[in-house]
Amino acid sequence: AACSSSTLLNTAGFTLRVGFNELQRRWATKKAGGSSKNGRTSLPKMLGVKKLGGQNVVPGNIIVRQRGTKVRPGENVGCGRDHTLWALTPGIVSFKWSTRDKQNTVHVVPHLKFGDLCLHRAMEGRAKLRMDYAMGMLAQAKFAYSFLPREEMLSGLAKVKAAGDKVSARAAKKGVAVRGGAPRCDELEWAEEARTCD
């Protein structure tokens, strides 16, 4: 088709007259794709606390997986080269916060020591008329003693029962209400029944 001396414009491009020849130029009709800088992923590292305070652990149980020593190892706790903390002895996990160092430390307290510590705290709560706190400490003591060998377990449960009777008697004397009763020591009663049957 013949072309006038003026430039022809349309939506797909433009026509430019050069001498007696026409040179046609087309624009791109498809938008270019964008680029992304974060289009990749990595496998999860499964970091975090694996055993909470008050939970029972056996040697080798992982307590914390972390990057750096956000939580420091304490008594009976090992630290790996990737800063994983694990239990070295059987016991109960205990986290301690140091206000001086602004640092968390995790310990594994042996069952017998933890049970005796809870009994001591229960007696302190009884002296201050904090009976619910005392009963809670007795329940934790019973939990700790239940992991000991049979003879030591029965001895510990006898301590818990005696302390529970003391707490209940003081609560009744002072007129303090206790939401829950003393922890039941069924194993101790079963052992006494077996002893009488023999």
JSON list of C-alpha atoms in Angstrom, two decimals:
[
{"chain": "A", "resi": 1, "resn": "ALA", "atom": "CA", "xyz": [0.00, 0.00, 0.00]},
{"chain": "A", "resi": 2, "resn": "ALA", "atom": "CA", "xyz": [1.14, 3.50, -0.75]},
{"chain": "A", "resi": 3, "resn": "CYS", "atom": "CA", "xyz": [2.31, 5.55, 2.20]},
{"chain": "A", "resi": 4, "resn": "SER", "atom": "CA", "xyz": [2.02, 9.30, 2.64]},
{"chain": "A", "resi": 5, "resn": "SER", "atom": "CA", "xyz": [5.00, 11.43, 3.52]},
{"chain": "A", "resi": 6, "resn": "SER", "atom": "CA", "xyz": [3.82, 11.67, 7.17]},
{"chain": "A", "resi": 7, "resn": "THR", "atom": "CA", "xyz": [4.71, 9.05, 9.77]},
{"chain": "A", "resi": 8, "resn": "LEU", "atom": "CA", "xyz": [2.08, 6.35, 10.26]},
{"chain": "A", "resi": 9, "resn": "LEU", "atom": "CA", "xyz": [1.31, 5.46, 13.92]},
{"chain": "A", "resi": 10, "resn": "ASN", "atom": "CA", "xyz": [-0.66, 2.54, 15.26]},
{"chain": "A", "resi": 11, "resn": "THR", "atom": "CA", "xyz": [-0.99, 0.58, 18.53]},
{"chain": "A", "resi": 12, "resn": "ALA", "atom": "CA", "xyz": [1.38, -2.23, 17.58]},
{"chain": "A", "resi": 13, "resn": "GLY", "atom": "CA", "xyz": [4.33, 0.00, 16.66]},
{"chain": "A", "resi": 14, "resn": "PHE", "atom": "CA", "xyz": [5.22, 2.69, 14.20]},
{"chain": "A", "resi": 15, "resn": "THR", "atom": "CA", "xyz": [6.11, 3.10, 10.52]},
{"chain": "A", "resi": 16, "resn": "LEU", "atom": "CA", "xyz": [9.07, 5.23, 9.50]},
{"chain": "A", "resi": 17, "resn": "ARG", "atom": "CA", "xyz": [9.57, 6.36, 5.93]},
{"chain": "A", "resi": 18, "resn": "VAL", "atom": "CA", "xyz": [13.21, 6.27, 4.85]},
{"chain": "A", "resi": 19, "resn": "GLY", "atom": "CA", "xyz": [13.57, 7.46, 1.27]},
{"chain": "A", "resi": 20, "resn": "PHE", "atom": "CA", "xyz": [11.26, 5.35, -0.87]},
{"chain": "A", "resi": 21, "resn": "ASN", "atom": "CA", "xyz": [11.37, 2.37, 1.54]},
{"chain": "A", "resi": 22, "resn": "GLU", "atom": "CA", "xyz": [9.27, 1.87, 4.63]},
{"chain": "A", "resi": 23, "resn": "LEU", "atom": "CA", "xyz": [10.90, 0.56, 7.80]},
{"chain": "A", "resi": 24, "resn": "GLN", "atom": "CA", "xyz": [8.45, -0.97, 10.26]},
{"chain": "A", "resi": 25, "resn": "ARG", "atom": "CA", "xyz": [9.23, -1.37, 13.98]},
{"chain": "A", "resi": 26, "resn": "ARG", "atom": "CA", "xyz": [7.04, -3.35, 16.44]},
{"chain": "A", "resi": 27, "resn": "TRP", "atom": "CA", "xyz": [6.89, -2.94, 20.23]},
{"chain": "A", "resi": 28, "resn": "ALA", "atom": "CA", "xyz": [6.93, -6.00, 22.52]},
{"chain": "A", "resi": 29, "resn": "THR", "atom": "CA", "xyz": [3.36, -7.07, 23.29]},
{"chain": "A", "resi": 30, "resn": "LYS", "atom": "CA", "xyz": [4.27, -9.37, 26.27]},
{"chain": "A", "resi": 31, "resn": "LYS", "atom": "CA", "xyz": [5.40, -8.02, 29.63]},
{"chain": "A", "resi": 32, "resn": "ALA", "atom": "CA", "xyz": [8.82, -9.20, 30.79]},
{"chain": "A", "resi": 33, "resn": "GLY", "atom": "CA", "xyz": [8.85, -11.54, 33.83]},
{"chain": "A", "resi": 34, "resn": "GLY", "atom": "CA", "xyz": [10.15, -10.20, 37.17]},
{"chain": "A", "resi": 35, "resn": "SER", "atom": "CA", "xyz": [13.09, -11.62, 39.13]},
{"chain": "A", "resi": 36, "resn": "SER", "atom": "CA", "xyz": [13.02, -12.92, 42.74]},
{"chain": "A", "resi": 37, "resn": "LYS", "atom": "CA", "xyz": [15.85, -12.90, 45.28]},
{"chain": "A", "resi": 38, "resn": "ASN", "atom": "CA", "xyz": [14.31, -15.27, 47.81]},
{"chain": "A", "resi": 39, "resn": "GLY", "atom": "CA", "xyz": [12.95, -18.13, 45.72]},
{"chain": "A", "resi": 40, "resn": "ARG", "atom": "CA", "xyz": [14.72, -20.87, 47.67]},
{"chain": "A", "resi": 41, "resn": "THR", "atom": "CA", "xyz": [14.34, -22.68, 51.00]},
{"chain": "A", "resi": 42, "resn": "SER", "atom": "CA", "xyz": [16.26, -24.89, 53.45]},
{"chain": "A", "resi": 43, "resn": "LEU", "atom": "CA", "xyz": [15.33, -27.78, 55.67]},
{"chain": "A", "resi": 44, "resn": "PRO", "atom": "CA", "xyz": [14.03, -26.94, 59.18]},
{"chain": "A", "resi": 45, "resn": "LYS", "atom": "CA", "xyz": [16.62, -27.10, 61.99]},
{"chain": "A", "resi": 46, "resn": "MET", "atom": "CA", "xyz": [14.17, -28.13, 64.75]},
{"chain": "A", "resi": 47, "resn": "LEU", "atom": "CA", "xyz": [15.63, -25.75, 67.33]},
{"chain": "A", "resi": 48, "resn": "GLY", "atom": "CA", "xyz": [14.15, -24.96, 70.74]},
{"chain": "A", "resi": 49, "resn": "VAL", "atom": "CA", "xyz": [13.51, -26.40, 74.20]},
{"chain": "A", "resi": 50, "resn": "LYS", "atom": "CA", "xyz": [12.75, -30.14, 74.07]},
{"chain": "A", "resi": 51, "resn": "LYS", "atom": "CA", "xyz": [12.31, -30.82, 77.82]},
{"chain": "A", "resi": 52, "resn": "LEU", "atom": "CA", "xyz": [10.59, -28.29, 80.07]},
{"chain": "A", "resi": 53, "resn": "GLY", "atom": "CA", "xyz": [11.33, -27.57, 83.71]},
{"chain": "A", "resi": 54, "resn": "GLY", "atom": "CA", "xyz": [9.93, -30.27, 85.99]},
{"chain": "A", "resi": 55, "resn": "GLN", "atom": "CA", "xyz": [10.06, -33.01, 83.34]},
{"chain": "A", "resi": 56, "resn": "ASN", "atom": "CA", "xyz": [11.85, -36.30, 83.91]},
{"chain": "A", "resi": 57, "resn": "VAL", "atom": "CA", "xyz": [14.93, -37.09, 81.80]},
{"chain": "A", "resi": 58, "resn": "VAL", "atom": "CA", "xyz": [17.28, -40.04, 81.38]},
{"chain": "A", "resi": 59, "resn": "PRO", "atom": "CA", "xyz": [20.93, -39.83, 80.29]},
{"chain": "A", "resi": 60, "resn": "GLY", "atom": "CA", "xyz": [21.17, -38.76, 76.66]},
{"chain": "A", "resi": 61, "resn": "ASN", "atom": "CA", "xyz": [17.82, -36.93, 76.49]},
{"chain": "A", "resi": 62, "resn": "ILE", "atom": "CA", "xyz": [18.17, -33.67, 74.56]},
{"chain": "A", "resi": 63, "resn": "ILE", "atom": "CA", "xyz": [16.99, -30.71, 76.64]},
{"chain": "A", "resi": 64, "resn": "VAL", "atom": "CA", "xyz": [17.69, -27.75, 74.31]},
{"chain": "A", "resi": 65, "resn": "ARG", "atom": "CA", "xyz": [18.76, -27.41, 70.68]},
{"chain": "A", "resi": 66, "resn": "GLN", "atom": "CA", "xyz": [20.09, -23.93, 69.96]},
{"chain": "A", "resi": 67, "resn": "ARG", "atom": "CA", "xyz": [22.50, -21.74, 68.01]},
{"chain": "A", "resi": 68, "resn": "GLY", "atom": "CA", "xyz": [24.92, -20.25, 70.49]},
{"chain": "A", "resi": 69, "resn": "THR", "atom": "CA", "xyz": [24.60, -20.63, 74.25]},
{"chain": "A", "resi": 70, "resn": "LYS", "atom": "CA", "xyz": [21.34, -18.80, 74.85]},
{"chain": "A", "resi": 71, "resn": "VAL", "atom": "CA", "xyz": [20.84, -21.39, 77.59]},
{"chain": "A", "resi": 72, "resn": "ARG", "atom": "CA", "xyz": [23.99, -22.42, 79.43]},
{"chain": "A", "resi": 73, "resn": "PRO", "atom": "CA", "xyz": [24.69, -25.95, 80.73]},
{"chain": "A", "resi": 74, "resn": "GLY", "atom": "CA", "xyz": [24.54, -26.40, 84.50]},
{"chain": "A", "resi": 75, "resn": "GLU", "atom": "CA", "xyz": [24.92, -29.41, 86.79]},
{"chain": "A", "resi": 76, "resn": "ASN", "atom": "CA", "xyz": [24.62, -32.83, 85.12]},
{"chain": "A", "resi": 77, "resn": "VAL", "atom": "CA", "xyz": [24.11, -31.24, 81.67]},
{"chain": "A", "resi": 78, "resn": "GLY", "atom": "CA", "xyz": [26.43, -31.77, 78.68]},
{"chain": "A", "resi": 79, "resn": "CYS", "atom": "CA", "xyz": [27.02, -29.37, 75.80]},
{"chain": "A", "resi": 80, "resn": "GLY", "atom": "CA", "xyz": [27.79, -30.45, 72.22]},
{"chain": "A", "resi": 81, "resn": "ARG", "atom": "CA", "xyz": [29.83, -28.65, 69.60]},
{"chain": "A", "resi": 82, "resn": "ASP", "atom": "CA", "xyz": [26.60, -27.35, 68.03]},
{"chain": "A", "resi": 83, "resn": "HIS", "atom": "CA", "xyz": [25.56, -26.09, 71.53]},
{"chain": "A", "resi": 84, "resn": "THR", "atom": "CA", "xyz": [22.98, -28.86, 72.04]},
{"chain": "A", "resi": 85, "resn": "LEU", "atom": "CA", "xyz": [22.34, -29.48, 75.75]},
{"chain": "A", "resi": 86, "resn": "TRP", "atom": "CA", "xyz": [21.57, -32.99, 76.99]},
{"chain": "A", "resi": 87, "resn": "ALA", "atom": "CA", "xyz": [21.19, -34.83, 80.30]},
{"chain": "A", "resi": 88, "resn": "LEU", "atom": "CA", "xyz": [24.18, -36.66, 81.77]},
{"chain": "A", "resi": 89, "resn": "THR", "atom": "CA", "xyz": [22.28, -38.32, 84.65]},
{"chain": "A", "resi": 90, "resn": "PRO", "atom": "CA", "xyz": [18.66, -39.28, 85.33]},
{"chain": "A", "resi": 91, "resn": "GLY", "atom": "CA", "xyz": [16.70, -36.59, 87.13]},
{"chain": "A", "resi": 92, "resn": "ILE", "atom": "CA", "xyz": [14.34, -33.63, 86.85]},
{"chain": "A", "resi": 93, "resn": "VAL", "atom": "CA", "xyz": [14.99, -30.65, 84.57]},
{"chain": "A", "resi": 94, "resn": "SER", "atom": "CA", "xyz": [15.33, -27.28, 86.29]},
{"chain": "A", "resi": 95, "resn": "PHE", "atom": "CA", "xyz": [15.85, -23.89, 84.60]},
{"chain": "A", "resi": 96, "resn": "LYS", "atom": "CA", "xyz": [17.45, -21.04, 86.57]},
{"chain": "A", "resi": 97, "resn": "TRP", "atom": "CA", "xyz": [17.55, -17.36, 85.53]},
{"chain": "A", "resi": 98, "resn": "SER", "atom": "CA", "xyz": [20.53, -15.33, 86.75]},
{"chain": "A", "resi": 99, "resn": "THR", "atom": "CA", "xyz": [19.66, -11.65, 87.22]},
{"chain": "A", "resi": 100, "resn": "ARG", "atom": "CA", "xyz": [23.36, -10.83, 87.57]},
{"chain": "A", "resi": 101, "resn": "ASP", "atom": "CA", "xyz": [24.46, -12.48, 84.31]},
{"chain": "A", "resi": 102, "resn": "LYS", "atom": "CA", "xyz": [21.08, -12.06, 82.52]},
{"chain": "A", "resi": 103, "resn": "GLN", "atom": "CA", "xyz": [21.47, -15.69, 81.49]},
{"chain": "A", "resi": 104, "resn": "ASN", "atom": "CA", "xyz": [19.37, -18.87, 81.65]},
{"chain": "A", "resi": 105, "resn": "THR", "atom": "CA", "xyz": [21.04, -22.04, 82.96]},
{"chain": "A", "resi": 106, "resn": "VAL", "atom": "CA", "xyz": [19.58, -25.54, 82.87]},
{"chain": "A", "resi": 107, "resn": "HIS", "atom": "CA", "xyz": [20.34, -28.22, 85.47]},
{"chain": "A", "resi": 108, "resn": "VAL", "atom": "CA", "xyz": [19.34, -31.85, 85.90]},
{"chain": "A", "resi": 109, "resn": "VAL", "atom": "CA", "xyz": [18.59, -32.44, 89.59]},
{"chain": "A", "resi": 110, "resn": "PRO", "atom": "CA", "xyz": [18.78, -36.11, 90.72]},
{"chain": "A", "resi": 111, "resn": "HIS", "atom": "CA", "xyz": [15.42, -37.55, 91.77]},
{"chain": "A", "resi": 112, "resn": "LEU", "atom": "CA", "xyz": [16.27, -38.00, 95.46]},
{"chain": "A", "resi": 113, "resn": "LYS", "atom": "CA", "xyz": [17.71, -34.49, 95.79]},
{"chain": "A", "resi": 114, "resn": "PHE", "atom": "CA", "xyz": [14.74, -32.97, 93.93]},
{"chain": "A", "resi": 115, "resn": "GLY", "atom": "CA", "xyz": [12.24, -34.81, 96.14]},
{"chain": "A", "resi": 116, "resn": "ASP", "atom": "CA", "xyz": [13.99, -33.67, 99.33]},
{"chain": "A", "resi": 117, "resn": "LEU", "atom": "CA", "xyz": [14.11, -30.09, 98.00]},
{"chain": "A", "resi": 118, "resn": "CYS", "atom": "CA", "xyz": [10.36, -30.15, 97.28]},
{"chain": "A", "resi": 119, "resn": "LEU", "atom": "CA", "xyz": [9.67, -31.51, 100.78]},
{"chain": "A", "resi": 120, "resn": "HIS", "atom": "CA", "xyz": [11.69, -28.67, 102.28]},
{"chain": "A", "resi": 121, "resn": "ARG", "atom": "CA", "xyz": [9.75, -26.10, 100.23]},
{"chain": "A", "resi": 122, "resn": "ALA", "atom": "CA", "xyz": [6.47, -27.71, 101.29]},
{"chain": "A", "resi": 123, "resn": "MET", "atom": "CA", "xyz": [7.43, -27.28, 104.95]},
{"chain": "A", "resi": 124, "resn": "GLU", "atom": "CA", "xyz": [8.32, -23.64, 104.28]},
{"chain": "A", "resi": 125, "resn": "GLY", "atom": "CA", "xyz": [4.91, -23.14, 102.66]},
{"chain": "A", "resi": 126, "resn": "ARG", "atom": "CA", "xyz": [3.24, -24.78, 105.69]},
{"chain": "A", "resi": 127, "resn": "ALA", "atom": "CA", "xyz": [5.02, -22.39, 108.05]},
{"chain": "A", "resi": 128, "resn": "LYS", "atom": "CA", "xyz": [3.79, -19.39, 106.00]},
{"chain": "A", "resi": 129, "resn": "LEU", "atom": "CA", "xyz": [0.24, -20.84, 105.75]},
{"chain": "A", "resi": 130, "resn": "ARG", "atom": "CA", "xyz": [0.58, -21.24, 101.97]},
{"chain": "A", "resi": 131, "resn": "MET", "atom": "CA", "xyz": [-1.16, -24.60, 102.03]},
{"chain": "A", "resi": 132, "resn": "ASP", "atom": "CA", "xyz": [-1.93, -24.89, 98.31]},
{"chain": "A", "resi": 133, "resn": "TYR", "atom": "CA", "xyz": [1.73, -24.22, 97.50]},
{"chain": "A", "resi": 134, "resn": "ALA", "atom": "CA", "xyz": [2.78, -26.82, 100.08]},
{"chain": "A", "resi": 135, "resn": "MET", "atom": "CA", "xyz": [0.48, -29.45, 98.58]},
{"chain": "A", "resi": 136, "resn": "GLY", "atom": "CA", "xyz": [1.84, -28.69, 95.11]},
{"chain": "A", "resi": 137, "resn": "MET", "atom": "CA", "xyz": [5.39, -29.18, 96.36]},
{"chain": "A", "resi": 138, "resn": "LEU", "atom": "CA", "xyz": [4.39, -32.49, 97.97]},
{"chain": "A", "resi": 139, "resn": "ALA", "atom": "CA", "xyz": [2.94, -33.65, 94.63]},
{"chain": "A", "resi": 140, "resn": "GLN", "atom": "CA", "xyz": [6.23, -32.79, 92.91]},
{"chain": "A", "resi": 141, "resn": "ALA", "atom": "CA", "xyz": [8.16, -34.63, 95.62]},
{"chain": "A", "resi": 142, "resn": "LYS", "atom": "CA", "xyz": [5.98, -37.72, 95.07]},
{"chain": "A", "resi": 143, "resn": "PHE", "atom": "CA", "xyz": [6.60, -37.47, 91.32]},
{"chain": "A", "resi": 144, "resn": "ALA", "atom": "CA", "xyz": [10.38, -37.34, 91.86]},
{"chain": "A", "resi": 145, "resn": "TYR", "atom": "CA", "xyz": [10.44, -40.22, 94.37]},
{"chain": "A", "resi": 146, "resn": "SER", "atom": "CA", "xyz": [8.44, -42.44, 92.00]},
{"chain": "A", "resi": 147, "resn": "PHE", "atom": "CA", "xyz": [11.51, -42.80, 89.73]},
{"chain": "A", "resi": 148, "resn": "LEU", "atom": "CA", "xyz": [13.77, -44.16, 92.50]},
{"chain": "A", "resi": 149, "resn": "PRO", "atom": "CA", "xyz": [14.45, -47.85, 93.21]},
{"chain": "A", "resi": 150, "resn": "ARG", "atom": "CA", "xyz": [11.70, -49.54, 95.21]},
{"chain": "A", "resi": 151, "resn": "GLU", "atom": "CA", "xyz": [13.14, -49.21, 98.73]},
{"chain": "A", "resi": 152, "resn": "GLU", "atom": "CA", "xyz": [14.13, -45.57, 98.27]},
{"chain": "A", "resi": 153, "resn": "MET", "atom": "CA", "xyz": [10.78, -44.84, 96.63]},
{"chain": "A", "resi": 154, "resn": "LEU", "atom": "CA", "xyz": [8.84, -46.28, 99.59]},
{"chain": "A", "resi": 155, "resn": "SER", "atom": "CA", "xyz": [11.01, -44.32, 102.01]},
{"chain": "A", "resi": 156, "resn": "GLY", "atom": "CA", "xyz": [10.38, -41.10, 100.06]},
{"chain": "A", "resi": 157, "resn": "LEU", "atom": "CA", "xyz": [6.63, -41.74, 99.85]},
{"chain": "A", "resi": 158, "resn": "ALA", "atom": "CA", "xyz": [6.54, -42.26, 103.62]},
{"chain": "A", "resi": 159, "resn": "LYS", "atom": "CA", "xyz": [8.10, -38.80, 104.00]},
{"chain": "A", "resi": 160, "resn": "VAL", "atom": "CA", "xyz": [5.51, -37.33, 101.63]},
{"chain": "A", "resi": 161, "resn": "LYS", "atom": "CA", "xyz": [2.63, -38.93, 103.53]},
{"chain": "A", "resi": 162, "resn": "ALA", "atom": "CA", "xyz": [3.94, -37.68, 106.88]},
{"chain": "A", "resi": 163, "resn": "ALA", "atom": "CA", "xyz": [4.45, -34.18, 105.52]},
{"chain": "A", "resi": 164, "resn": "GLY", "atom": "CA", "xyz": [0.97, -34.22, 103.97]},
{"chain": "A", "resi": 165, "resn": "ASP", "atom": "CA", "xyz": [-0.55, -35.11, 107.35]},
{"chain": "A", "resi": 166, "resn": "LYS", "atom": "CA", "xyz": [1.34, -32.22, 108.99]},
{"chain": "A", "resi": 167, "resn": "VAL", "atom": "CA", "xyz": [0.17, -29.75, 106.34]},
{"chain": "A", "resi": 168, "resn": "SER", "atom": "CA", "xyz": [-3.45, -30.91, 106.62]},
{"chain": "A", "resi": 169, "resn": "ALA", "atom": "CA", "xyz": [-3.37, -30.74, 110.43]},
{"chain": "A", "resi": 170, "resn": "ARG", "atom": "CA", "xyz": [-1.96, -27.19, 110.44]},
{"chain": "A", "resi": 171, "resn": "ALA", "atom": "CA", "xyz": [-4.50, -26.09, 107.81]},
{"chain": "A", "resi": 172, "resn": "ALA", "atom": "CA", "xyz": [-7.36, -27.46, 109.94]},
{"chain": "A", "resi": 173, "resn": "LYS", "atom": "CA", "xyz": [-5.96, -25.84, 113.08]},
{"chain": "A", "resi": 174, "resn": "LYS", "atom": "CA", "xyz": [-5.59, -22.41, 111.45]},
{"chain": "A", "resi": 175, "resn": "GLY", "atom": "CA", "xyz": [-8.84, -22.66, 109.51]},
{"chain": "A", "resi": 176, "resn": "VAL", "atom": "CA", "xyz": [-7.10, -22.32, 106.14]},
{"chain": "A", "resi": 177, "resn": "ALA", "atom": "CA", "xyz": [-8.93, -23.85, 103.16]},
{"chain": "A", "resi": 178, "resn": "VAL", "atom": "CA", "xyz": [-6.98, -26.24, 100.95]},
{"chain": "A", "resi": 179, "resn": "ARG", "atom": "CA", "xyz": [-8.28, -26.74, 97.41]},
{"chain": "A", "resi": 180, "resn": "GLY", "atom": "CA", "xyz": [-6.66, -30.14, 96.88]},
{"chain": "A", "resi": 181, "resn": "GLY", "atom": "CA", "xyz": [-5.85, -32.73, 99.48]},
{"chain": "A", "resi": 182, "resn": "ALA", "atom": "CA", "xyz": [-2.49, -34.30, 100.21]},
{"chain": "A", "resi": 183, "resn": "PRO", "atom": "CA", "xyz": [-1.16, -36.49, 97.40]},
{"chain": "A", "resi": 184, "resn": "ARG", "atom": "CA", "xyz": [-2.22, -40.12, 97.71]},
{"chain": "A", "resi": 185, "resn": "CYS", "atom": "CA", "xyz": [0.56, -42.62, 98.30]},
{"chain": "A", "resi": 186, "resn": "ASP", "atom": "CA", "xyz": [-1.12, -45.80, 97.03]},
{"chain": "A", "resi": 187, "resn": "GLU", "atom": "CA", "xyz": [2.19, -47.58, 96.44]},
{"chain": "A", "resi": 188, "resn": "LEU", "atom": "CA", "xyz": [3.02, -47.21, 100.14]},
{"chain": "A", "resi": 189, "resn": "GLU", "atom": "CA", "xyz": [-0.33, -48.67, 101.15]},
{"chain": "A", "resi": 190, "resn": "TRP", "atom": "CA", "xyz": [0.07, -51.56, 98.70]},
{"chain": "A", "resi": 191, "resn": "ALA", "atom": "CA", "xyz": [3.53, -52.32, 100.10]},
{"chain": "A", "resi": 192, "resn": "GLU", "atom": "CA", "xyz": [2.15, -52.34, 103.67]},
{"chain": "A", "resi": 193, "resn": "GLU", "atom": "CA", "xyz": [-0.67, -54.69, 102.60]},
{"chain": "A", "resi": 194, "resn": "ALA", "atom": "CA", "xyz": [1.79, -57.02, 100.91]},
{"chain": "A", "resi": 195, "resn": "ARG", "atom": "CA", "xyz": [3.99, -56.97, 104.04]},
{"chain": "A", "resi": 196, "resn": "THR", "atom": "CA", "xyz": [1.03, -57.89, 106.28]},
{"chain": "A", "resi": 197, "resn": "CYS", "atom": "CA", "xyz": [-0.03, -60.67, 103.91]},
{"chain": "A", "resi": 198, "resn": "ASP", "atom": "CA", "xyz": [3.43, -62.26, 104.06]}
]
